[in-house]
mmCIF file of C-alpha atoms in Angstrom:
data_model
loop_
_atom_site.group_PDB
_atom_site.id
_atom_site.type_symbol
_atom_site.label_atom_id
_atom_site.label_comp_id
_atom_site.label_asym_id
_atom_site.label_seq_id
_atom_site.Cartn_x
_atom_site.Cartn_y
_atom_site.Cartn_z
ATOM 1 C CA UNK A 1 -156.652 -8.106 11.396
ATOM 2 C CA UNK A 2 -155.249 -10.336 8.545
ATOM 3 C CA UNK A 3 -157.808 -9.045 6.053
ATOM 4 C CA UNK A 4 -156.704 -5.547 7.281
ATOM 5 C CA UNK A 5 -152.823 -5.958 6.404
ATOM 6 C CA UNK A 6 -153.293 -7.602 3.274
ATOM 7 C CA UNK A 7 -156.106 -4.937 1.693
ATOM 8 C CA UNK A 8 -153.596 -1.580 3.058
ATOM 9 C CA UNK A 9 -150.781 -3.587 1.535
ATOM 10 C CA UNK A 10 -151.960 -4.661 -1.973
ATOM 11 C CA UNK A 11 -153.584 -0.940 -2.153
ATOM 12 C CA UNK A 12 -150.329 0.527 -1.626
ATOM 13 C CA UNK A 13 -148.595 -1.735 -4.345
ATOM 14 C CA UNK A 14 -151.624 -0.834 -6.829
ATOM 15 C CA UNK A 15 -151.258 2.772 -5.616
ATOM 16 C CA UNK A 16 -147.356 2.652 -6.241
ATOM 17 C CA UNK A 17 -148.854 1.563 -9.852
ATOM 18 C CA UNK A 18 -150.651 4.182 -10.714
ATOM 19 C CA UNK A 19 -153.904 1.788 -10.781
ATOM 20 C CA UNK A 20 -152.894 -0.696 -13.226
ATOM 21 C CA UNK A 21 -149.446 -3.567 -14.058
ATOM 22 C CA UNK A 22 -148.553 -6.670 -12.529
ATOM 23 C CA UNK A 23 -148.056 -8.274 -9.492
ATOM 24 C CA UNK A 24 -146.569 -11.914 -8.109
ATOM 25 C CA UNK A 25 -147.783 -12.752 -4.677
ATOM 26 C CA UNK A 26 -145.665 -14.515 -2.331
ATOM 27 C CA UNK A 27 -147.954 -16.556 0.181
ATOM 28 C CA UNK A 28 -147.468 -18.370 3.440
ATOM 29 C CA UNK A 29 -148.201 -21.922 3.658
ATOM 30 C CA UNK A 30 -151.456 -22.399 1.892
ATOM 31 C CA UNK A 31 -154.273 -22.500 4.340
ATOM 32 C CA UNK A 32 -152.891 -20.983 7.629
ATOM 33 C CA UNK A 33 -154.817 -18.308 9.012
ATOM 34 C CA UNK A 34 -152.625 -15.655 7.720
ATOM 35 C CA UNK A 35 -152.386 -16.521 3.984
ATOM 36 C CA UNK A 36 -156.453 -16.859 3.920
ATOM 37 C CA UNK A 37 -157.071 -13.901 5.244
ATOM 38 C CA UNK A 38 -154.431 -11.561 3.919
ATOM 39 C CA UNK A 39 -155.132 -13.436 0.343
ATOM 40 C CA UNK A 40 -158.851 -11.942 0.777
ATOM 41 C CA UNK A 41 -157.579 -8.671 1.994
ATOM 42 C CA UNK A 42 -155.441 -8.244 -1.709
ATOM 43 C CA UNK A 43 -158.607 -10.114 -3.764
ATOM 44 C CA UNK A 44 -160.726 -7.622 -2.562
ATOM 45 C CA UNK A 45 -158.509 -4.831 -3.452
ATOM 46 C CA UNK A 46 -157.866 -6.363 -6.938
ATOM 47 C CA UNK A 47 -161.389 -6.973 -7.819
ATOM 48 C CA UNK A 48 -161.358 -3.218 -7.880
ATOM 49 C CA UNK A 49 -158.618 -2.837 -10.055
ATOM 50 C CA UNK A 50 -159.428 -4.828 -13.486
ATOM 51 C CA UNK A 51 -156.038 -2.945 -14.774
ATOM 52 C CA UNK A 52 -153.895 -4.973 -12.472
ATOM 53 C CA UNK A 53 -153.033 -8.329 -13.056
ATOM 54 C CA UNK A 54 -151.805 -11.128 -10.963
ATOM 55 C CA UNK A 55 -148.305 -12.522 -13.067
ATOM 56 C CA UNK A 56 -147.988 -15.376 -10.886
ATOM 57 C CA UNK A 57 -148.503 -16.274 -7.339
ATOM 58 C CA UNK A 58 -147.085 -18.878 -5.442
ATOM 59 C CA UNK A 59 -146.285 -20.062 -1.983
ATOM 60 C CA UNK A 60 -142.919 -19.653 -0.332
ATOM 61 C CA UNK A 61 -143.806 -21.124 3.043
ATOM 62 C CA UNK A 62 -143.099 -17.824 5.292
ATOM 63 C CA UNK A 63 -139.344 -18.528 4.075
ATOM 64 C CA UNK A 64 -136.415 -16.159 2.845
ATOM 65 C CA UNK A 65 -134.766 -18.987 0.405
ATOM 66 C CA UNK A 66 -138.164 -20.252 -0.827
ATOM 67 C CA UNK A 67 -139.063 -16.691 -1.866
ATOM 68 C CA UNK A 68 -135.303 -16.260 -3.190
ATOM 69 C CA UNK A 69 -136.034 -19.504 -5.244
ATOM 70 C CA UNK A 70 -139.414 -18.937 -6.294
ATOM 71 C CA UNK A 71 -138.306 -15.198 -7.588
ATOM 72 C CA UNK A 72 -135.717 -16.581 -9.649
ATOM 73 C CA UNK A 73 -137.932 -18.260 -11.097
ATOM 74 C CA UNK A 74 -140.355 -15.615 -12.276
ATOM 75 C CA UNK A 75 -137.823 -13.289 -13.254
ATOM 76 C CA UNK A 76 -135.918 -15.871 -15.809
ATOM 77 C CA UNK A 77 -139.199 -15.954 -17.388
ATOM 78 C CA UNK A 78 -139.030 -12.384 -19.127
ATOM 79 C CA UNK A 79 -143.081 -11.596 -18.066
ATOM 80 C CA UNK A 80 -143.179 -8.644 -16.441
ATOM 81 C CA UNK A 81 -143.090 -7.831 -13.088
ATOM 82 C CA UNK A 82 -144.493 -4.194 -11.885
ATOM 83 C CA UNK A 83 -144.229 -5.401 -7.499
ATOM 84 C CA UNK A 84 -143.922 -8.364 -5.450
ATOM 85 C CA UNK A 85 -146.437 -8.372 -2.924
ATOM 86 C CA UNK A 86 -145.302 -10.769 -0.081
ATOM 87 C CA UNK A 87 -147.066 -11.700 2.698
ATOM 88 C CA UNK A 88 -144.250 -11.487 5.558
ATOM 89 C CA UNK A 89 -141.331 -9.580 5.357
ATOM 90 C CA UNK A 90 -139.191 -12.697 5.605
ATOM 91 C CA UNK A 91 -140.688 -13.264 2.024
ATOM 92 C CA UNK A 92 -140.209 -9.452 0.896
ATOM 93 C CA UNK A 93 -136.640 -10.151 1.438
ATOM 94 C CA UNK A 94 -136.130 -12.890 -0.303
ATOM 95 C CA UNK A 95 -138.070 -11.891 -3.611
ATOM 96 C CA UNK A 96 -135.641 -8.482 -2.867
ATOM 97 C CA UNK A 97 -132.643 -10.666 -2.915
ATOM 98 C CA UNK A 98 -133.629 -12.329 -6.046
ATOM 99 C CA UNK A 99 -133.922 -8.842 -7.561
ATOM 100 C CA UNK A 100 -130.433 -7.235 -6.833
ATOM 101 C CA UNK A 101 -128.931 -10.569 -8.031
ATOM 102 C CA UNK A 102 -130.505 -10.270 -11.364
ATOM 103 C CA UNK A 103 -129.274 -6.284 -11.632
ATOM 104 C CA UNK A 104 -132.747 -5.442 -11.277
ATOM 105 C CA UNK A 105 -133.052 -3.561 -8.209
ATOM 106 C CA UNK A 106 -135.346 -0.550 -8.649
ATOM 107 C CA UNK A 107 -137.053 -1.799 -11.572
ATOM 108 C CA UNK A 108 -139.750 -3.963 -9.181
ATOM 109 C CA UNK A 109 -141.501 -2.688 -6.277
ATOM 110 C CA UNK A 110 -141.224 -5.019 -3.096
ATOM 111 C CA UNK A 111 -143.975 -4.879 -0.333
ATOM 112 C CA UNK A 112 -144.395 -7.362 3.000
ATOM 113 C CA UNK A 113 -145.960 -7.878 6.661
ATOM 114 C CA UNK A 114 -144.873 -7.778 9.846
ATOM 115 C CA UNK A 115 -142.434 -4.430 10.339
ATOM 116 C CA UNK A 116 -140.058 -7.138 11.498
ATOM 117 C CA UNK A 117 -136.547 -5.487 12.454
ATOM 118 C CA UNK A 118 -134.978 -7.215 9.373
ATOM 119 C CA UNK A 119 -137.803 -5.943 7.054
ATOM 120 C CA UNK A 120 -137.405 -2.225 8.738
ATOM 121 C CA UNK A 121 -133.889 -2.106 8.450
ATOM 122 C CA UNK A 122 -134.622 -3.216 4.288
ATOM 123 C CA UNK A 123 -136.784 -0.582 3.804
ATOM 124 C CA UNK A 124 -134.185 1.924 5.427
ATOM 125 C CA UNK A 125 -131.216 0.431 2.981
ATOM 126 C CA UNK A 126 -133.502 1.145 0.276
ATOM 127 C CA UNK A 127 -134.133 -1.854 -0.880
ATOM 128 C CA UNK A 128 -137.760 -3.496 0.027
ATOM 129 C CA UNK A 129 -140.033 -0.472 -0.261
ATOM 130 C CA UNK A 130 -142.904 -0.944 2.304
ATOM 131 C CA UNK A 131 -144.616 -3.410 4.722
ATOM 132 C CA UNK A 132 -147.505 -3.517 7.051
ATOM 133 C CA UNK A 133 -146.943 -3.035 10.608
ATOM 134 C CA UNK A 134 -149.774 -4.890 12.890
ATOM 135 C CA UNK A 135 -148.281 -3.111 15.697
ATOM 136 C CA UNK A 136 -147.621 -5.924 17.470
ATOM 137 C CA UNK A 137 -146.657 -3.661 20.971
ATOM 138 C CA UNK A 138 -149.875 -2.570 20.973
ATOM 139 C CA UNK A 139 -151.245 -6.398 20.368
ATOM 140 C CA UNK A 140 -149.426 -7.730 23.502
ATOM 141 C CA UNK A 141 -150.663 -4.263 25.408
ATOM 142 C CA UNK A 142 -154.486 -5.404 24.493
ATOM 143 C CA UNK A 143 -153.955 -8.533 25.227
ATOM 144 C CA UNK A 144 -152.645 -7.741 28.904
ATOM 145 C CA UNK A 145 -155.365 -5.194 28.905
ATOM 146 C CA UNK A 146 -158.116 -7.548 27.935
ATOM 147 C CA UNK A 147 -156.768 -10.269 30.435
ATOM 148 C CA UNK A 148 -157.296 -7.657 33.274
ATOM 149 C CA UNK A 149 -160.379 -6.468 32.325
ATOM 150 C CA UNK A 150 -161.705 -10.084 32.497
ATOM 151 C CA UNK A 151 -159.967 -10.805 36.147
ATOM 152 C CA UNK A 152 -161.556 -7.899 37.206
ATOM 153 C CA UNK A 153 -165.238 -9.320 35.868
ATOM 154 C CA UNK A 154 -165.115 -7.193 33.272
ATOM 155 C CA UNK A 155 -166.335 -7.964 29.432
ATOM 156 C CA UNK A 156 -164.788 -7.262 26.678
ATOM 157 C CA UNK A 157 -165.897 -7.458 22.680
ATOM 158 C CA UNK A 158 -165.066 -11.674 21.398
ATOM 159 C CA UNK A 159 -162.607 -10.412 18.296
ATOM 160 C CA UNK A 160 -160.415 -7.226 19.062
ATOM 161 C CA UNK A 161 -158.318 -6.108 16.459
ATOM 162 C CA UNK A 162 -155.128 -3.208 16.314
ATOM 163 C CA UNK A 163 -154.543 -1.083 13.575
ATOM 164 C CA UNK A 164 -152.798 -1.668 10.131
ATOM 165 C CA UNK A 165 -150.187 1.098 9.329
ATOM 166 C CA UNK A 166 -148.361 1.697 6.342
ATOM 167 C CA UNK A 167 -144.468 1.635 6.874
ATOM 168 C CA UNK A 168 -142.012 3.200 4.203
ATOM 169 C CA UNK A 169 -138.969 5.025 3.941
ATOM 170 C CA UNK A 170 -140.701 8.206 5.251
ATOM 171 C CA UNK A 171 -141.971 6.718 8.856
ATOM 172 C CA UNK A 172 -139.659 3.944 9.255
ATOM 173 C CA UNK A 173 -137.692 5.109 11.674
ATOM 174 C CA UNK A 174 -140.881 5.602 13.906
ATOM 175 C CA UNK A 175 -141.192 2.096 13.693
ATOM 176 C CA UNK A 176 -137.728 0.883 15.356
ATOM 177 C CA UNK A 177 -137.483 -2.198 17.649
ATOM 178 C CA UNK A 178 -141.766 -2.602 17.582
#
């Protein structure tokens, strides 16, 4: 659930806030299923927070240089920054990069999707500090699940969704090799 991800992630970052500051967003490619519906997931989170404002947002294609680029960027402007919300880890780790090379590490929260193993092992160095994990075990185990149910002339519900969870230094280690 897209939506899912992208609302526990932008309420963590507004959380981390105490409630009000600024945030960049780091999108996928514009359209594809996963930037619409984690884009909904933050603006529905943000329409509840009138103290927190959006600084910039901007695609980076789902890519680590593209998010190191596009980070640059909004850092040599001066405006500040209170988290980067990105919307893979792949992203997260780029806009992270892009921090530490400006000194600045610490000073800007960084939050992505996806509990990849690179995004895990940032959030264990310190450095990115949380993502989303769709548990994507549990996806292919539904999916295998759902497949025999419907061999067996079963029925199952049309959309089928696993849970969001909230990954950070404190559980990451729960999350290893998912």
């Amino acid at each position: 659930d897209d939506t899912a991800a992208g609302r526990l992630e932008m309420e963590q970052a507004v959380s981390a806030m105490g409630g009000k500051g600024t945030v960049a967003v780091l999108y996928g490619p514009m359209g594809s299923d996963g930037q619409v519906l984690r884009k909904a997931g933050y603006d529905e989170v943000l329409e509840s927070h009138p103290d927190v404002t959006l600084a910039f947002q901007q695609t980076a294609n789902w890519d680590t240089a593209e998010a190191l680029k596009v980070t640059e960027n909004w850092l040599s402007t001066g405006k500040p920054i209170n988290a980067i919300v990105a919307q893979n880890d792949t992203m997260a780790i780029g806009a992270q990069k892009a921090i530490d090379n400006a000194g600045m590490n610490g000073t800007v929260a960084v939050y992505g999707v996806d509990a990849t193993d690179d995004g895990l092992n940032s959030i264990r160095t310190g450095a990115m500090d949380g993502t989303v994990s769709q548990d994507t075990a549990g996806m292919g185990a539904m999916a295998v699940d759902t497949m025999r149910t419907l061999l067996d002339g079963g029925s199952v519900e049309a959309i089928n969704y696993t849970e969001a969870t909230w990954v950070t230094r404190d559980n990451v280690d729960t999350f290893a090799n998912e």
